[in-house]
PDB file of C-alpha atoms in Angstrom:
ATOM      1  CA  UNK A 213     101.610  54.598  77.223  1.00 90.00           C
ATOM      2  CA  UNK A 214      97.899  54.565  76.453  1.00 92.00           C
ATOM      3  CA  UNK A 215      97.493  58.403  77.266  1.00 93.00           C
ATOM      4  CA  UNK A 216     100.477  59.281  75.157  1.00 92.00           C
ATOM      5  CA  UNK A 217      99.039  57.183  72.288  1.00 93.00           C
ATOM      6  CA  UNK A 218      95.698  58.785  72.536  1.00 92.00           C
ATOM      7  CA  UNK A 219      97.398  62.208  72.649  1.00 91.00           C
ATOM      8  CA  UNK A 220      96.064  63.002  76.142  1.00 92.00           C
ATOM      9  CA  UNK A 221      97.788  63.951  79.317  1.00 94.00           C
ATOM     10  CA  UNK A 222      98.796  60.944  81.304  1.00 93.00           C
ATOM     11  CA  UNK A 223      97.477  60.975  84.987  1.00 90.00           C
ATOM     12  CA  UNK A 224      99.812  62.819  87.544  1.00 93.00           C
ATOM     13  CA  UNK A 225      98.254  61.618  90.905  1.00 92.00           C
ATOM     14  CA  UNK A 226      98.304  58.005  91.947  1.00 91.00           C
ATOM     15  CA  UNK A 227      95.205  57.518  93.862  1.00 92.00           C
ATOM     16  CA  UNK A 228      95.730  55.345  97.140  1.00 94.00           C
ATOM     17  CA  UNK A 229      93.729  52.385  98.076  1.00 94.00           C
ATOM     18  CA  UNK A 230      92.208  54.539 101.052  1.00 96.00           C
ATOM     19  CA  UNK A 231      91.065  57.158  98.566  1.00 96.00           C
ATOM     20  CA  UNK A 232      89.615  54.654  96.093  1.00 95.00           C
ATOM     21  CA  UNK A 233      87.744  52.795  99.070  1.00 95.00           C
ATOM     22  CA  UNK A 234      86.239  55.952 100.343  1.00 96.00           C
ATOM     23  CA  UNK A 235      85.548  57.287  96.899  1.00 96.00           C
ATOM     24  CA  UNK A 236      83.245  54.323  96.038  1.00 96.00           C
ATOM     25  CA  UNK A 237      81.373  54.625  99.307  1.00 97.00           C
ATOM     26  CA  UNK A 238      80.798  58.263  98.808  1.00 97.00           C
ATOM     27  CA  UNK A 239      79.592  57.748  95.342  1.00 96.00           C
ATOM     28  CA  UNK A 240      77.072  55.216  96.458  1.00 96.00           C
ATOM     29  CA  UNK A 241      75.685  57.551  98.893  1.00 97.00           C
ATOM     30  CA  UNK A 242      75.590  60.462  96.531  1.00 97.00           C
ATOM     31  CA  UNK A 243      74.013  58.259  93.909  1.00 96.00           C
ATOM     32  CA  UNK A 244      71.381  56.848  96.351  1.00 96.00           C
ATOM     33  CA  UNK A 245      70.274  60.286  97.007  1.00 96.00           C
ATOM     34  CA  UNK A 246      70.302  61.505  93.479  1.00 97.00           C
ATOM     35  CA  UNK A 247      68.452  58.262  92.305  1.00 96.00           C
ATOM     36  CA  UNK A 248      71.231  57.333  89.853  1.00 95.00           C
ATOM     37  CA  UNK A 249      73.215  54.116  89.248  1.00 95.00           C
ATOM     38  CA  UNK A 250      76.845  54.691  90.847  1.00 94.00           C
ATOM     39  CA  UNK A 251      79.649  55.313  88.499  1.00 93.00           C
ATOM     40  CA  UNK A 252      82.083  53.595  90.882  1.00 93.00           C
ATOM     41  CA  UNK A 253      81.371  50.260  92.439  1.00 94.00           C
ATOM     42  CA  UNK A 254      83.046  48.231  95.273  1.00 95.00           C
ATOM     43  CA  UNK A 255      84.362  45.936  92.422  1.00 96.00           C
ATOM     44  CA  UNK A 256      85.575  48.608  89.864  1.00 95.00           C
ATOM     45  CA  UNK A 257      87.465  50.569  92.690  1.00 94.00           C
ATOM     46  CA  UNK A 258      89.149  47.244  93.765  1.00 94.00           C
ATOM     47  CA  UNK A 259      89.733  46.267  90.111  1.00 95.00           C
ATOM     48  CA  UNK A 260      91.516  49.672  89.684  1.00 92.00           C
ATOM     49  CA  UNK A 261      93.845  48.872  92.350  1.00 93.00           C
ATOM     50  CA  UNK A 262      94.631  45.281  91.485  1.00 94.00           C
ATOM     51  CA  UNK A 263      97.718  44.267  89.518  1.00 92.00           C
ATOM     52  CA  UNK A 264      97.665  41.027  87.748  1.00 91.00           C
ATOM     53  CA  UNK A 265     100.528  39.299  85.687  1.00 93.00           C
ATOM     54  CA  UNK A 266      99.968  36.381  83.347  1.00 92.00           C
ATOM     55  CA  UNK A 267     102.318  34.299  81.396  1.00 94.00           C
ATOM     56  CA  UNK A 268     101.706  33.323  77.843  1.00 94.00           C
ATOM     57  CA  UNK A 269     104.518  31.093  77.575  1.00 94.00           C
ATOM     58  CA  UNK A 270     102.299  27.876  77.208  1.00 95.00           C
ATOM     59  CA  UNK A 271     100.291  29.637  74.392  1.00 94.00           C
ATOM     60  CA  UNK A 272     103.383  30.745  72.864  1.00 94.00           C
ATOM     61  CA  UNK A 273     104.757  27.237  72.858  1.00 94.00           C
ATOM     62  CA  UNK A 274     101.605  25.364  71.780  1.00 96.00           C
ATOM     63  CA  UNK A 275     100.628  27.592  68.914  1.00 96.00           C
ATOM     64  CA  UNK A 276     104.240  28.782  67.945  1.00 94.00           C
ATOM     65  CA  UNK A 277     102.985  32.452  68.245  1.00 94.00           C
ATOM     66  CA  UNK A 278     104.938  35.663  68.319  1.00 93.00           C
ATOM     67  CA  UNK A 279     103.277  38.606  70.059  1.00 93.00           C
ATOM     68  CA  UNK A 280     103.755  42.242  68.988  1.00 95.00           C
ATOM     69  CA  UNK A 281     105.432  44.564  71.392  1.00 95.00           C
ATOM     70  CA  UNK A 282     102.996  46.202  73.841  1.00 94.00           C
ATOM     71  CA  UNK A 283     103.952  49.478  72.541  1.00 95.00           C
ATOM     72  CA  UNK A 284     102.985  48.859  69.067  1.00 96.00           C
ATOM     73  CA  UNK A 285      99.692  47.017  70.178  1.00 96.00           C
ATOM     74  CA  UNK A 286      98.707  50.308  72.060  1.00 96.00           C
ATOM     75  CA  UNK A 287      99.544  52.638  69.134  1.00 95.00           C
ATOM     76  CA  UNK A 288      97.432  50.348  66.850  1.00 95.00           C
ATOM     77  CA  UNK A 289      94.549  50.255  69.224  1.00 96.00           C
ATOM     78  CA  UNK A 290      94.752  54.245  69.750  1.00 94.00           C
ATOM     79  CA  UNK A 291      94.885  54.742  65.867  1.00 94.00           C
ATOM     80  CA  UNK A 292      91.755  52.398  65.529  1.00 95.00           C
ATOM     81  CA  UNK A 293      89.824  54.242  68.164  1.00 92.00           C
ATOM     82  CA  UNK A 294      90.823  57.680  66.574  1.00 90.00           C
ATOM     83  CA  UNK A 295      89.646  56.418  63.344  1.00 92.00           C
ATOM     84  CA  UNK A 296      86.153  55.175  64.384  1.00 92.00           C
ATOM     85  CA  UNK A 297      85.766  58.423  66.387  1.00 81.00           C
ATOM     86  CA  UNK A 298      85.246  60.562  63.266  1.00 71.00           C
TER      87      UNK A 298
END
């Protein structure tokens, strides 16, 4: 959804946990040799593989709030990012 809203090609390949784990380690070694900060860390690699779900029901009931659909939120955010890019 995000890629389409930003008018970009969506990713086609799902990267496995093994590839992610090997990737951050290889990046660490290469960055150590080059003397640069790693672009991929252990935490960012594991975070990229994680899936978390949260419920907003308590908030919704307490504040009588209605969320906008996720599709609309993504489209609004994409439009905002495109506007500030210029």
